[in-house]
PDB file of C-alpha atoms in Angstrom:
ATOM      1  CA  UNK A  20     -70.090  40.688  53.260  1.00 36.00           C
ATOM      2  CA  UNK A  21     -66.290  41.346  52.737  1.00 40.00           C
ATOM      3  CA  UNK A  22     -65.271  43.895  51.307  1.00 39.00           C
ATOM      4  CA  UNK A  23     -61.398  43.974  51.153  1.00 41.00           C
ATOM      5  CA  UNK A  24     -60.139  44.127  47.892  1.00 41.00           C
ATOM      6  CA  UNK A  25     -56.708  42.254  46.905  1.00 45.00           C
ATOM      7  CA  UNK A  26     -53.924  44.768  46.681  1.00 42.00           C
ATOM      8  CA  UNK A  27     -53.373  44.068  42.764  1.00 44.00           C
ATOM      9  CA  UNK A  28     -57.329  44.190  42.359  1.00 45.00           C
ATOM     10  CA  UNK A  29     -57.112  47.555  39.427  1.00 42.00           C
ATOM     11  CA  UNK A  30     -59.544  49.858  40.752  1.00 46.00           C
ATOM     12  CA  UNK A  31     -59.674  52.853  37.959  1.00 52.00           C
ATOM     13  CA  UNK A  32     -62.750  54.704  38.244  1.00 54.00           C
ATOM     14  CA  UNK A  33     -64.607  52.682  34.901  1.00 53.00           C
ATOM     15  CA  UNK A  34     -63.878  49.451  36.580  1.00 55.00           C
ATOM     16  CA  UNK A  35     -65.337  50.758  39.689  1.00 55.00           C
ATOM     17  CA  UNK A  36     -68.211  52.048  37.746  1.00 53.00           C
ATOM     18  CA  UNK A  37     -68.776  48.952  36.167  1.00 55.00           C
ATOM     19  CA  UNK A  38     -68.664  46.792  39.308  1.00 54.00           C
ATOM     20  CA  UNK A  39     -71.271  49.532  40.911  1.00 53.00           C
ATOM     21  CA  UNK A  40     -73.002  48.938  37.464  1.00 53.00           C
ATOM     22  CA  UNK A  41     -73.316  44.896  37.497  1.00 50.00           C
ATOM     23  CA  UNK A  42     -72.521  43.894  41.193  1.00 53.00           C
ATOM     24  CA  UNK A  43     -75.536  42.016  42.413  1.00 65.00           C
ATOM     25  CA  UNK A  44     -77.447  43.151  39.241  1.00 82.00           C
ATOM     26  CA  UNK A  45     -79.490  40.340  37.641  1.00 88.00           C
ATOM     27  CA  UNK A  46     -80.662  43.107  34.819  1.00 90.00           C
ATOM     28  CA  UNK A  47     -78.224  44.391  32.285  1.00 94.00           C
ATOM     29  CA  UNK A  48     -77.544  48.113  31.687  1.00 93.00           C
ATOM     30  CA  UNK A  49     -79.364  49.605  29.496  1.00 93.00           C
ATOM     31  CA  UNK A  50     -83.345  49.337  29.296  1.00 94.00           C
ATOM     32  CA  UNK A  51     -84.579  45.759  29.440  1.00 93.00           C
ATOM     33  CA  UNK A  52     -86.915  46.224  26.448  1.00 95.00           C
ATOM     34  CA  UNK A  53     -83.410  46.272  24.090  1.00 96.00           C
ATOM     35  CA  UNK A  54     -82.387  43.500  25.230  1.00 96.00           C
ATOM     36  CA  UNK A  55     -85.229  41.556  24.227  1.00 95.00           C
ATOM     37  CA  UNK A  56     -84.782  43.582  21.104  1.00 96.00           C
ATOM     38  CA  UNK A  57     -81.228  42.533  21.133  1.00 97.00           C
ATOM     39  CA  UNK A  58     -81.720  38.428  21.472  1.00 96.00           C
ATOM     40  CA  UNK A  59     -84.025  38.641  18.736  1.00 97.00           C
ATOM     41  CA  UNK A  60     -81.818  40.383  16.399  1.00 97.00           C
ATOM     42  CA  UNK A  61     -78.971  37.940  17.764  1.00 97.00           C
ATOM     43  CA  UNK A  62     -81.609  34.975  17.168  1.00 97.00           C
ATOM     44  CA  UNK A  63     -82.143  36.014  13.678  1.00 97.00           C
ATOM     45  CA  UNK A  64     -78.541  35.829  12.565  1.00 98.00           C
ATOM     46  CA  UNK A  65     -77.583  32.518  14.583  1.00 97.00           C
ATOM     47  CA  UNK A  66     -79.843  31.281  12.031  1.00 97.00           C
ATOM     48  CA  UNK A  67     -78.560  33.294   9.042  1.00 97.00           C
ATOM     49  CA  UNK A  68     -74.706  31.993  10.359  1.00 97.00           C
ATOM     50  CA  UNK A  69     -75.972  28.494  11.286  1.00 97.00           C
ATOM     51  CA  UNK A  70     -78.104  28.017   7.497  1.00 97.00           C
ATOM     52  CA  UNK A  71     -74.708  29.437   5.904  1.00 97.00           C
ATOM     53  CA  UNK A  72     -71.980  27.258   7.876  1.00 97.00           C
ATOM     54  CA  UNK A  73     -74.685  24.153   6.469  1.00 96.00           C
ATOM     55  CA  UNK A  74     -75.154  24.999   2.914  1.00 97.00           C
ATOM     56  CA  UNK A  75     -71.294  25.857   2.590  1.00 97.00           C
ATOM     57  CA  UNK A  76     -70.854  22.423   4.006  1.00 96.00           C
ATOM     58  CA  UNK A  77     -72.884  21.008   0.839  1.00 95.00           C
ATOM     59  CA  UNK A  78     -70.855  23.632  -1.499  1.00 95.00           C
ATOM     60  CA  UNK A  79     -67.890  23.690   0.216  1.00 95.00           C
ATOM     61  CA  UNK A  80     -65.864  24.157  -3.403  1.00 95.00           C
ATOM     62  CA  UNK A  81     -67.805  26.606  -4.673  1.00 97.00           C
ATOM     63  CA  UNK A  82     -67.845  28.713  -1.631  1.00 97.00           C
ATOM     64  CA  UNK A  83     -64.065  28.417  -1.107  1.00 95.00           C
ATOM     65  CA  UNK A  84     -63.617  29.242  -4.548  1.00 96.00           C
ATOM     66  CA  UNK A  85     -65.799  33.003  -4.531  1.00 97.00           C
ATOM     67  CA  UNK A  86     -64.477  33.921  -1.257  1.00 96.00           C
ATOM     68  CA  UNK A  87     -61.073  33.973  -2.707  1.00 95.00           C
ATOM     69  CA  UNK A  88     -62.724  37.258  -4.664  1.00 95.00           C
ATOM     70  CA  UNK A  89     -64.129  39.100  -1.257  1.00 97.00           C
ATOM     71  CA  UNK A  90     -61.502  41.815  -0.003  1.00 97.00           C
ATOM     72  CA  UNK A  91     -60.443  40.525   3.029  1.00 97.00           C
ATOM     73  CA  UNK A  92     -58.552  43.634   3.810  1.00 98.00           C
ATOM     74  CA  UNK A  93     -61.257  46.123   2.920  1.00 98.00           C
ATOM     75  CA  UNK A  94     -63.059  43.792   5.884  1.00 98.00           C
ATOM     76  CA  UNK A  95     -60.565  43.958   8.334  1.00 98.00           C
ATOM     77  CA  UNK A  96     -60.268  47.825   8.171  1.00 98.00           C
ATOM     78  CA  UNK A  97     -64.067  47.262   8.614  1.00 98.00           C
ATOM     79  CA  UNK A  98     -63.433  44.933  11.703  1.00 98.00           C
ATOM     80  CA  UNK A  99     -61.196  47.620  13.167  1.00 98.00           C
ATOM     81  CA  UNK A 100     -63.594  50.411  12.660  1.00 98.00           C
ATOM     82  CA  UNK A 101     -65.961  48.836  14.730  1.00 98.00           C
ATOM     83  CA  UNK A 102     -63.774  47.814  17.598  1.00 98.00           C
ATOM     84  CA  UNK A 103     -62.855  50.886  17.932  1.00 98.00           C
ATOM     85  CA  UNK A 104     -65.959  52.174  18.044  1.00 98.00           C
ATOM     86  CA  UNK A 105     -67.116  49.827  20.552  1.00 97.00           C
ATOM     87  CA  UNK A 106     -64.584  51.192  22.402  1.00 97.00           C
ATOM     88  CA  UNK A 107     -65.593  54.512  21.929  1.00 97.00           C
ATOM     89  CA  UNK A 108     -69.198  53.739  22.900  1.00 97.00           C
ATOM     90  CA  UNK A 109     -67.761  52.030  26.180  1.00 96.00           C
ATOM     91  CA  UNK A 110     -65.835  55.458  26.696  1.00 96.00           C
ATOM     92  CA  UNK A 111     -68.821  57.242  26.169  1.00 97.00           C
ATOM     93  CA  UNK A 112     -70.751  55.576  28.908  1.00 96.00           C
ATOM     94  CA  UNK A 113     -68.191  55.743  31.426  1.00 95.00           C
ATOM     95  CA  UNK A 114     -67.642  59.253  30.755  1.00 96.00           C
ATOM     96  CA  UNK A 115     -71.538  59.933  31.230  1.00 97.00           C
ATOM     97  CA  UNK A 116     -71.118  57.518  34.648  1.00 95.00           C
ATOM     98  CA  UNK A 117     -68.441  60.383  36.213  1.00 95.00           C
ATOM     99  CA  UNK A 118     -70.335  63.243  34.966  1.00 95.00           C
ATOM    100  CA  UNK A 119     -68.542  64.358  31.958  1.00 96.00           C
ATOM    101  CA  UNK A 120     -71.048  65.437  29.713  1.00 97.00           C
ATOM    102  CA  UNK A 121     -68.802  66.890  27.064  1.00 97.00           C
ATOM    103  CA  UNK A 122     -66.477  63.912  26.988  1.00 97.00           C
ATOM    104  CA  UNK A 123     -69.316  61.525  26.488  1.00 98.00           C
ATOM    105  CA  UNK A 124     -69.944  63.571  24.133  1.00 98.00           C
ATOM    106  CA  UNK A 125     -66.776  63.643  22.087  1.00 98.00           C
ATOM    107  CA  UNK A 126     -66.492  59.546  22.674  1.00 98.00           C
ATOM    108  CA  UNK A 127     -70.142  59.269  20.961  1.00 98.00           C
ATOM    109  CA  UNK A 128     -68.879  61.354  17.667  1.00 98.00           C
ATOM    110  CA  UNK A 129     -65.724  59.604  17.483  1.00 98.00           C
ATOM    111  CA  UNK A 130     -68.263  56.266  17.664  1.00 98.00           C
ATOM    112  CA  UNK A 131     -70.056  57.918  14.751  1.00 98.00           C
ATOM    113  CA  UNK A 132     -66.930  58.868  12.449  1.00 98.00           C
ATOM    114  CA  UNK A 133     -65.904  54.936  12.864  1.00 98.00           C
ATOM    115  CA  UNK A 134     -69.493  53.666  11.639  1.00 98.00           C
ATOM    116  CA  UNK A 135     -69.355  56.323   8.935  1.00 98.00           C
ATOM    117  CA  UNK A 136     -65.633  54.792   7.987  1.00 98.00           C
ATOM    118  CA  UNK A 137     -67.752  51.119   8.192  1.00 98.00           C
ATOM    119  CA  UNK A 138     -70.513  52.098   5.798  1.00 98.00           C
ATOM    120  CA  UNK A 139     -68.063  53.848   3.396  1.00 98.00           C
ATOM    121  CA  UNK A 140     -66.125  50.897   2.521  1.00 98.00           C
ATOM    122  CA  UNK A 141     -68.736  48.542   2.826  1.00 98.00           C
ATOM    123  CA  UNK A 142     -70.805  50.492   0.459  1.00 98.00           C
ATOM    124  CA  UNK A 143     -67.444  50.313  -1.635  1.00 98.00           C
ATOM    125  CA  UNK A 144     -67.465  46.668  -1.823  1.00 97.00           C
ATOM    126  CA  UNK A 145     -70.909  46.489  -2.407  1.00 98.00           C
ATOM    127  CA  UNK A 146     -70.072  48.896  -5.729  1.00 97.00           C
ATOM    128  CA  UNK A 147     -67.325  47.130  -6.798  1.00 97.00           C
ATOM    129  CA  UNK A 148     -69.267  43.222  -6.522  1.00 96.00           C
ATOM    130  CA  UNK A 149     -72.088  45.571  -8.398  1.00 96.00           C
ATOM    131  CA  UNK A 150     -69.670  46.642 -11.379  1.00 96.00           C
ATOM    132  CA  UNK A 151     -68.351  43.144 -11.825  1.00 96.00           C
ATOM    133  CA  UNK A 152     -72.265  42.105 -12.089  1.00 96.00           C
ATOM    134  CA  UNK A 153     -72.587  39.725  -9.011  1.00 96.00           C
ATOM    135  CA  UNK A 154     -75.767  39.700  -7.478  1.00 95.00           C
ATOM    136  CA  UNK A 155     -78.080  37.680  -5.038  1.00 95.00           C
ATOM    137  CA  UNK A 156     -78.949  35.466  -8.067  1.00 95.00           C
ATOM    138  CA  UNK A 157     -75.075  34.658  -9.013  1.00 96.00           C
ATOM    139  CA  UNK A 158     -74.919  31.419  -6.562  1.00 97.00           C
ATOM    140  CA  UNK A 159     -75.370  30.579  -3.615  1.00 97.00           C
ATOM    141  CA  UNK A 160     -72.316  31.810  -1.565  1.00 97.00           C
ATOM    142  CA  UNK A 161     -72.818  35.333  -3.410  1.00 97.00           C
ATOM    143  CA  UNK A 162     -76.626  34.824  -2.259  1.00 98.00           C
ATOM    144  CA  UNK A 163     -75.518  34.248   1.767  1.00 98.00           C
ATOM    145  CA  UNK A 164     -73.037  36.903   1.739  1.00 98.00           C
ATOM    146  CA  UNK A 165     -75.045  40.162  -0.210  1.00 98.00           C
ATOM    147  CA  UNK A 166     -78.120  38.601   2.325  1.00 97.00           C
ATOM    148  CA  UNK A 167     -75.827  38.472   5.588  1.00 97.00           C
ATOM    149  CA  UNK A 168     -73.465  41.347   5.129  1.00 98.00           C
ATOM    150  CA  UNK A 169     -76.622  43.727   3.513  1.00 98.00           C
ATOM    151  CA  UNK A 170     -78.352  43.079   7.111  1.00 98.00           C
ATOM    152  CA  UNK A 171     -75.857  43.776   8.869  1.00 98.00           C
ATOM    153  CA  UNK A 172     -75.032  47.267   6.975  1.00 98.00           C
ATOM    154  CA  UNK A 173     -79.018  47.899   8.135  1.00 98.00           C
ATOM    155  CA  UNK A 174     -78.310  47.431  11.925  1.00 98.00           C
ATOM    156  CA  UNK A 175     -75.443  49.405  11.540  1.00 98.00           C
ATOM    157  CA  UNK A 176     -77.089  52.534   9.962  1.00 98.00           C
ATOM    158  CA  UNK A 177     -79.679  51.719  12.709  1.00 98.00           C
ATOM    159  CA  UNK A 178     -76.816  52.209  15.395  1.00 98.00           C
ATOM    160  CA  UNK A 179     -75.551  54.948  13.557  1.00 98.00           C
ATOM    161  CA  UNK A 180     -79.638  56.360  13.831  1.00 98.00           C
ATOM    162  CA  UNK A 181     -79.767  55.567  17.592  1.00 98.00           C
ATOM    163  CA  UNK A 182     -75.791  56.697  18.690  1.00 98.00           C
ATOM    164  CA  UNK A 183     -76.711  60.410  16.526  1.00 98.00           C
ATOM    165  CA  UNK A 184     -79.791  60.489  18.914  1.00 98.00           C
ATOM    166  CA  UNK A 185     -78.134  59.619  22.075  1.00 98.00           C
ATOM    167  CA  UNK A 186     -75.575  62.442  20.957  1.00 98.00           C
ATOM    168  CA  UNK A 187     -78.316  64.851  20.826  1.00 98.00           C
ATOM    169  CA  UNK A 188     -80.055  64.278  23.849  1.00 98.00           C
ATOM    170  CA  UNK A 189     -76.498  64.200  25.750  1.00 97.00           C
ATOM    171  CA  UNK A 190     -76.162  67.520  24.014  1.00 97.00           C
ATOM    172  CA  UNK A 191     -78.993  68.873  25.237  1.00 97.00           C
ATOM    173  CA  UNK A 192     -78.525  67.360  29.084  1.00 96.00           C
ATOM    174  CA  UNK A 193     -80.982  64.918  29.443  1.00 97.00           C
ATOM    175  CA  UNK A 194     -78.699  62.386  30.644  1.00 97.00           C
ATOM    176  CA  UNK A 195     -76.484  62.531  33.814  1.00 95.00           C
ATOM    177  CA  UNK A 196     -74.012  60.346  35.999  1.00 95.00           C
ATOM    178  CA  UNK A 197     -77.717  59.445  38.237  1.00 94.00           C
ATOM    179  CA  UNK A 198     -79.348  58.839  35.326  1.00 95.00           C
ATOM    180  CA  UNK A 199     -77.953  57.634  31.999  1.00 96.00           C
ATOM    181  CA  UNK A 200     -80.060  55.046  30.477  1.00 96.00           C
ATOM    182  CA  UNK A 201     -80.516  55.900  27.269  1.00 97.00           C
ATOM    183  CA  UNK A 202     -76.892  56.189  26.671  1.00 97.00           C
ATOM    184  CA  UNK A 203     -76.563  52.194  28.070  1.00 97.00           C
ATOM    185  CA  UNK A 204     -79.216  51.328  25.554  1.00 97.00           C
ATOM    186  CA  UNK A 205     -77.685  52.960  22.864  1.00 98.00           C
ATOM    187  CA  UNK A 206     -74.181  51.316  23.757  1.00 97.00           C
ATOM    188  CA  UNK A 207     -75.907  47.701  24.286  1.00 97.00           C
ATOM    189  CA  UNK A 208     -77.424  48.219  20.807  1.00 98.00           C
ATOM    190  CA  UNK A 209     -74.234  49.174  19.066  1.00 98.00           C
ATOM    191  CA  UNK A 210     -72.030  46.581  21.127  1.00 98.00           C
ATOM    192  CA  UNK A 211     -74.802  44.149  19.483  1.00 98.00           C
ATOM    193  CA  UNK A 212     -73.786  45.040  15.691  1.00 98.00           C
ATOM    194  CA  UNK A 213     -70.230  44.537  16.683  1.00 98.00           C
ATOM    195  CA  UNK A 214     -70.426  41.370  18.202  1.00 97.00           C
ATOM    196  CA  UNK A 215     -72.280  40.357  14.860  1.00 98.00           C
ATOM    197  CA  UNK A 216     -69.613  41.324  12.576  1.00 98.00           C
ATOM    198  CA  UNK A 217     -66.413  40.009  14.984  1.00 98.00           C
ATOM    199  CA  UNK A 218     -68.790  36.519  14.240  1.00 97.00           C
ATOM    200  CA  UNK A 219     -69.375  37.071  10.338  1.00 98.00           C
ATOM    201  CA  UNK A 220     -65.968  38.471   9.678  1.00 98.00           C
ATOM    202  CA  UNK A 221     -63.963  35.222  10.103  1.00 98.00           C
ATOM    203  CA  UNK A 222     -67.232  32.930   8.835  1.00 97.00           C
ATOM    204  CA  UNK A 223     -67.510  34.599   5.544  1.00 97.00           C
ATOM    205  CA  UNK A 224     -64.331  36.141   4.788  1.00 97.00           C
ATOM    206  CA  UNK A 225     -61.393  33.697   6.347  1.00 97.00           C
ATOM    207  CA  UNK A 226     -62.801  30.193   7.285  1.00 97.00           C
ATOM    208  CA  UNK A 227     -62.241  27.763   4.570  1.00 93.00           C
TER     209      UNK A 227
ATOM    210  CA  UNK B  11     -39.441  64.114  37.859  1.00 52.00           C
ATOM    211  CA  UNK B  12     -39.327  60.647  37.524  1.00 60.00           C
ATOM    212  CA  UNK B  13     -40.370  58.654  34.478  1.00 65.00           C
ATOM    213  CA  UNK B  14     -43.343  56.419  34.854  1.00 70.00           C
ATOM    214  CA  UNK B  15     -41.738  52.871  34.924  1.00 74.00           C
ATOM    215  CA  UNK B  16     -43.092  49.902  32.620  1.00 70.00           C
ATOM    216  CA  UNK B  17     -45.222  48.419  35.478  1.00 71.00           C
ATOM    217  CA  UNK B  18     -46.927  52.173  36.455  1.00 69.00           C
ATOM    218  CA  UNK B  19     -47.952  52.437  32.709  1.00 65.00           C
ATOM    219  CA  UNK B  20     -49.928  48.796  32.728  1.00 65.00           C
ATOM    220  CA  UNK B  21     -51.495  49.371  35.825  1.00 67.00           C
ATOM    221  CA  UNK B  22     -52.427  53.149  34.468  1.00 70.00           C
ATOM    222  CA  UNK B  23     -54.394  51.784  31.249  1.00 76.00           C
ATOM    223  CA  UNK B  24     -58.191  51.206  31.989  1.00 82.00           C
ATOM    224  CA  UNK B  25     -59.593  47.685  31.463  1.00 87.00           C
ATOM    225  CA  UNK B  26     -61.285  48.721  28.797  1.00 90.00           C
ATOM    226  CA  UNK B  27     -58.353  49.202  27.112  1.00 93.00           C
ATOM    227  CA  UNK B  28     -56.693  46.055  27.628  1.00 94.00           C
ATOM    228  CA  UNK B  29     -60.041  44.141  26.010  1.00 96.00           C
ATOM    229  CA  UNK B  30     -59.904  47.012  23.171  1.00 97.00           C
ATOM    230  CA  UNK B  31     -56.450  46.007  22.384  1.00 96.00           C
ATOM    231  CA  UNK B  32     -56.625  41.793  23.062  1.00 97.00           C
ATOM    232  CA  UNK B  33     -59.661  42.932  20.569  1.00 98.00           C
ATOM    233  CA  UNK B  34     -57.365  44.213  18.274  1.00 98.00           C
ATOM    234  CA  UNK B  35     -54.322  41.805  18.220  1.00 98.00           C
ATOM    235  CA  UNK B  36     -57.080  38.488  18.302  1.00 98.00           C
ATOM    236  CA  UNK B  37     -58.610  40.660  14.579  1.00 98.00           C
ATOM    237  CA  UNK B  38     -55.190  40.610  12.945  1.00 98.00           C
ATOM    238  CA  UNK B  39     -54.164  36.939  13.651  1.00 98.00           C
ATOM    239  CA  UNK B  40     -57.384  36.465  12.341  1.00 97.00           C
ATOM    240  CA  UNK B  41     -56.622  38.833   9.219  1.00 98.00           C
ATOM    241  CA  UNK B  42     -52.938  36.981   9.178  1.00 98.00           C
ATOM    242  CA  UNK B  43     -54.631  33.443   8.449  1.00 97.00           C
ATOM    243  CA  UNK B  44     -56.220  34.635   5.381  1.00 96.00           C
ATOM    244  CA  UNK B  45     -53.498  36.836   4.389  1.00 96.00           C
ATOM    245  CA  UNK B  46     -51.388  33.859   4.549  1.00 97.00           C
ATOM    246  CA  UNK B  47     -53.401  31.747   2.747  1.00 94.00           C
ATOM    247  CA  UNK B  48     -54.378  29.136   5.380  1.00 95.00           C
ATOM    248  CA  UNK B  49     -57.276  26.669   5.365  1.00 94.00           C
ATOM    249  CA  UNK B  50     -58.341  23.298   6.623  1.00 94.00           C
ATOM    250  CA  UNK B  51     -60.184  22.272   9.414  1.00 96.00           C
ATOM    251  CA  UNK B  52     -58.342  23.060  12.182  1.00 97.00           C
ATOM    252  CA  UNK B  53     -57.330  26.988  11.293  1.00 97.00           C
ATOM    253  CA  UNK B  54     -61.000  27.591  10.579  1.00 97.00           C
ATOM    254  CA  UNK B  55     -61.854  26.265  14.600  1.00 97.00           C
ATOM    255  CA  UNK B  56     -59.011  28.324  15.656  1.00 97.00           C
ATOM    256  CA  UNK B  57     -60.359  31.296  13.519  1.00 98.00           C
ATOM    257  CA  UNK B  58     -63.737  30.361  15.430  1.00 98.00           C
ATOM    258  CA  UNK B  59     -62.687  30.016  18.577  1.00 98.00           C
ATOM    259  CA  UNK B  60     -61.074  33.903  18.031  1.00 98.00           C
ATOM    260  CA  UNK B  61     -64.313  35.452  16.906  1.00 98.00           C
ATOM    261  CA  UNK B  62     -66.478  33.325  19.997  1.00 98.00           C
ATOM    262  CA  UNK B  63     -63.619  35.159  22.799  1.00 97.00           C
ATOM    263  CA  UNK B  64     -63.882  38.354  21.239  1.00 98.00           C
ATOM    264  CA  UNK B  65     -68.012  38.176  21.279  1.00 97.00           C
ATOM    265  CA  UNK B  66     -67.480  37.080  24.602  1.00 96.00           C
ATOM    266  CA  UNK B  67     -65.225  40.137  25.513  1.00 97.00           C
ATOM    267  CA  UNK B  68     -67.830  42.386  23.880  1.00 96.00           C
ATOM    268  CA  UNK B  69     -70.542  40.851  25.854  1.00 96.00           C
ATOM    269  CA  UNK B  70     -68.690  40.877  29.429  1.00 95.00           C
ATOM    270  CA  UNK B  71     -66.715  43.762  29.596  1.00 94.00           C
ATOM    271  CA  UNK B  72     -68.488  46.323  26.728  1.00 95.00           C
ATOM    272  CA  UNK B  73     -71.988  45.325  26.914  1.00 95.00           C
ATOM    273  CA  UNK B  74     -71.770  44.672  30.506  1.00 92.00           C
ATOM    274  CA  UNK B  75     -73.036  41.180  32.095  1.00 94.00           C
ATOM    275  CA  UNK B  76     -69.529  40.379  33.616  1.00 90.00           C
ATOM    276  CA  UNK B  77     -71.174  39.888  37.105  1.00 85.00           C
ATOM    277  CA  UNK B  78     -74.707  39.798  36.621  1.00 91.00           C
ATOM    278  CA  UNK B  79     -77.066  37.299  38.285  1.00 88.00           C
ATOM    279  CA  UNK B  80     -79.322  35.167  36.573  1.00 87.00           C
ATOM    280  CA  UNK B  81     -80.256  34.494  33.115  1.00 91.00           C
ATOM    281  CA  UNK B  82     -78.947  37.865  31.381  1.00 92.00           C
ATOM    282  CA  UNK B  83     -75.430  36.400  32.799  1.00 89.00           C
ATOM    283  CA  UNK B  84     -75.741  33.335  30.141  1.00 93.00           C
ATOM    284  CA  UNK B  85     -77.573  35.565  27.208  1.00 93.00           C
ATOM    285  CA  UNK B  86     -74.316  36.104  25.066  1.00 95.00           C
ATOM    286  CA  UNK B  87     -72.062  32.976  25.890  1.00 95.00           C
ATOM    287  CA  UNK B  88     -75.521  30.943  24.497  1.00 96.00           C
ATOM    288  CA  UNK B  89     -75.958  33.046  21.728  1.00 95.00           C
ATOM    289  CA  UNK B  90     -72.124  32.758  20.796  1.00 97.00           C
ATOM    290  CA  UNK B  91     -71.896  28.354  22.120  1.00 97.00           C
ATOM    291  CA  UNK B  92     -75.120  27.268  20.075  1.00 95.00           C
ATOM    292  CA  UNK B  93     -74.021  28.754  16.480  1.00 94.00           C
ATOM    293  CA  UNK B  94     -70.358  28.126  16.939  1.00 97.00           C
ATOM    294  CA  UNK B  95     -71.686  24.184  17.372  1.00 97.00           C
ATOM    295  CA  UNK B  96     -73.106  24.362  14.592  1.00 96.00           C
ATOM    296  CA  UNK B  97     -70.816  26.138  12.633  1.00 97.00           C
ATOM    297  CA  UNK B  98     -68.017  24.077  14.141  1.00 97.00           C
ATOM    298  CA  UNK B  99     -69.964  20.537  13.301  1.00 96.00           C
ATOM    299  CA  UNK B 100     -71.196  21.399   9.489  1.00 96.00           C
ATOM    300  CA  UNK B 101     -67.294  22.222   9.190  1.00 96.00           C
ATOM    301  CA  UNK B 102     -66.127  19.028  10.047  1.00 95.00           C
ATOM    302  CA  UNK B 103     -69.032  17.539   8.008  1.00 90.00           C
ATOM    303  CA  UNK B 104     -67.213  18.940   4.750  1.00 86.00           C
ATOM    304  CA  UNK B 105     -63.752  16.674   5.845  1.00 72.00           C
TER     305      UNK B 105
END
């Protein structure tokens, strides 16, 4: 096997770790049985997105017309809160991959503070449709987005749940750069309720 | 002491980064369409094609499966190809 590397190949230590991580690796990181979790989740709201992007095609007035009153900004703030902590999750785990305990540490809080800025001004929104009296018997568009977005603010309290307990048990040392798989699972899970929003973002808020 | 030139900085920022910013930049054009008011068919499959490269940033470089063997290799571009289809075809339905 050939090893030689090209001289421009970047070779900073969490691309390194991630090349030990996946080289050769038919098994993502992370335990296996989240994964399943994780494709049925994913399952689940291919269907929610596909059953919207079809009734919206039979409605496609009405649900142009109420998007007009979502805040699109409130959900980009929203979009940014949980790239970033994605990114902090990602941080997190290559931080436990070197050995730095207390880093992976700090990475996982500032993870936390993002999904606490996430449910804040969700739950905002959510107060604000409440006040003006829309509900999941207003129409259908209001129906598919209270249904969709409501899910999705579950998952990410679950994250939230599973990232406070990763936290913890990093706290207390049960994870190190030999073994770190409960910090992987955590991150797959939370990488998962990004990857649903960057989708449902654009589809319910922008496409028209 | 010499000041780190332009080129020392890029190569200095982790990979991680770069797909946290491209993340980032790819959220605000996305933002930037509805800000600006656009619509039709073909900004909403550009908006669409956005959200499927950032899912499938997530999925190789955050969750991972950049470089894995096998089925788990194929688990997120499926999950993101098959809705997108179907998102992208009851879209052009409404034309």
């Amino acid at each position: 096997m050939n090893l030689s590397r090209p001289d421009n190949e970047r070779t900073s230590k969490d691309a390194q770790y991630l090349q030990a991580a996946t080289h050769d690796r038919i098994y993502p990181p992370g335990d296996l049985a989240i994964w399943v979790f994780i494709l049925a989740e994913l399952l689940v709201f291919a269907v929610f997105f596909s059953a919207y992007a079809l009734t919206r095609a039979n409605n496609a007035e009405l649900f142009n017309t109420c998007q007009l009153t979502l805040d699109a900004n409130a959900a980009f703030i929203n979009t940014l809160a949980l790239i970033s902590s994605s990114y902090f999750v990602m941080r997190a785990v290559a931080a436990i991959r070197e050995a730095k305990t207390q880093q992976c540490i700090q990475w996982l809080i500032a993870a936390l503070a993002m999904g606490c800025v996430f449910l804040i001004i969700k739950s905002g929104e959510y107060v604000h449709h409440y006040q003006a009296g829309i509900n999941l018997r207003t129409n259908l568009f209001y129906m598919f987005y209270l249904s969709l977005t409501f899910f999705h603010f579950m998952h990410v309290i679950m994250g939230m749940v599973i990232l406070t307990a990763v936290t913890i048990k990093t706290r207390q040392g049960h994870y190190s750069a030999a073994e770190h798989t409960g910090v992987e699972t955590g991150a797959s899970y939370w990488h998962m309720v990004d990857i649903i929003w960057l989708i449902l973002f654009p589809l319910v808020y922008i496409m028209r | 002491m010499r000041a780190a030139t332009g080129t020392q900085i890029f190569y200095s920022i982790r990979p991680c980064t770069f797909v946290y910013l491209t993340l980032v930049v790819l959220s605000l054009v996305t933002w930037l369409t509805g800000q600006l008011g656009l619509s039709g068919l073909s900004i909403s499959l550009i908006v669409l094609g956005l959200a499927l490269i950032k899912g499938l940033l997530i999925g190789d470089y955050y969750m991972g499966l950049r470089g894995l063997t096998g089925v788990w290799r194929w688990a997120i571009i499926v999950w993101l190809v098959i809705p997108g289809a179907l998102i992208t075809w009851a879209f052009i339905k409404v034309q």
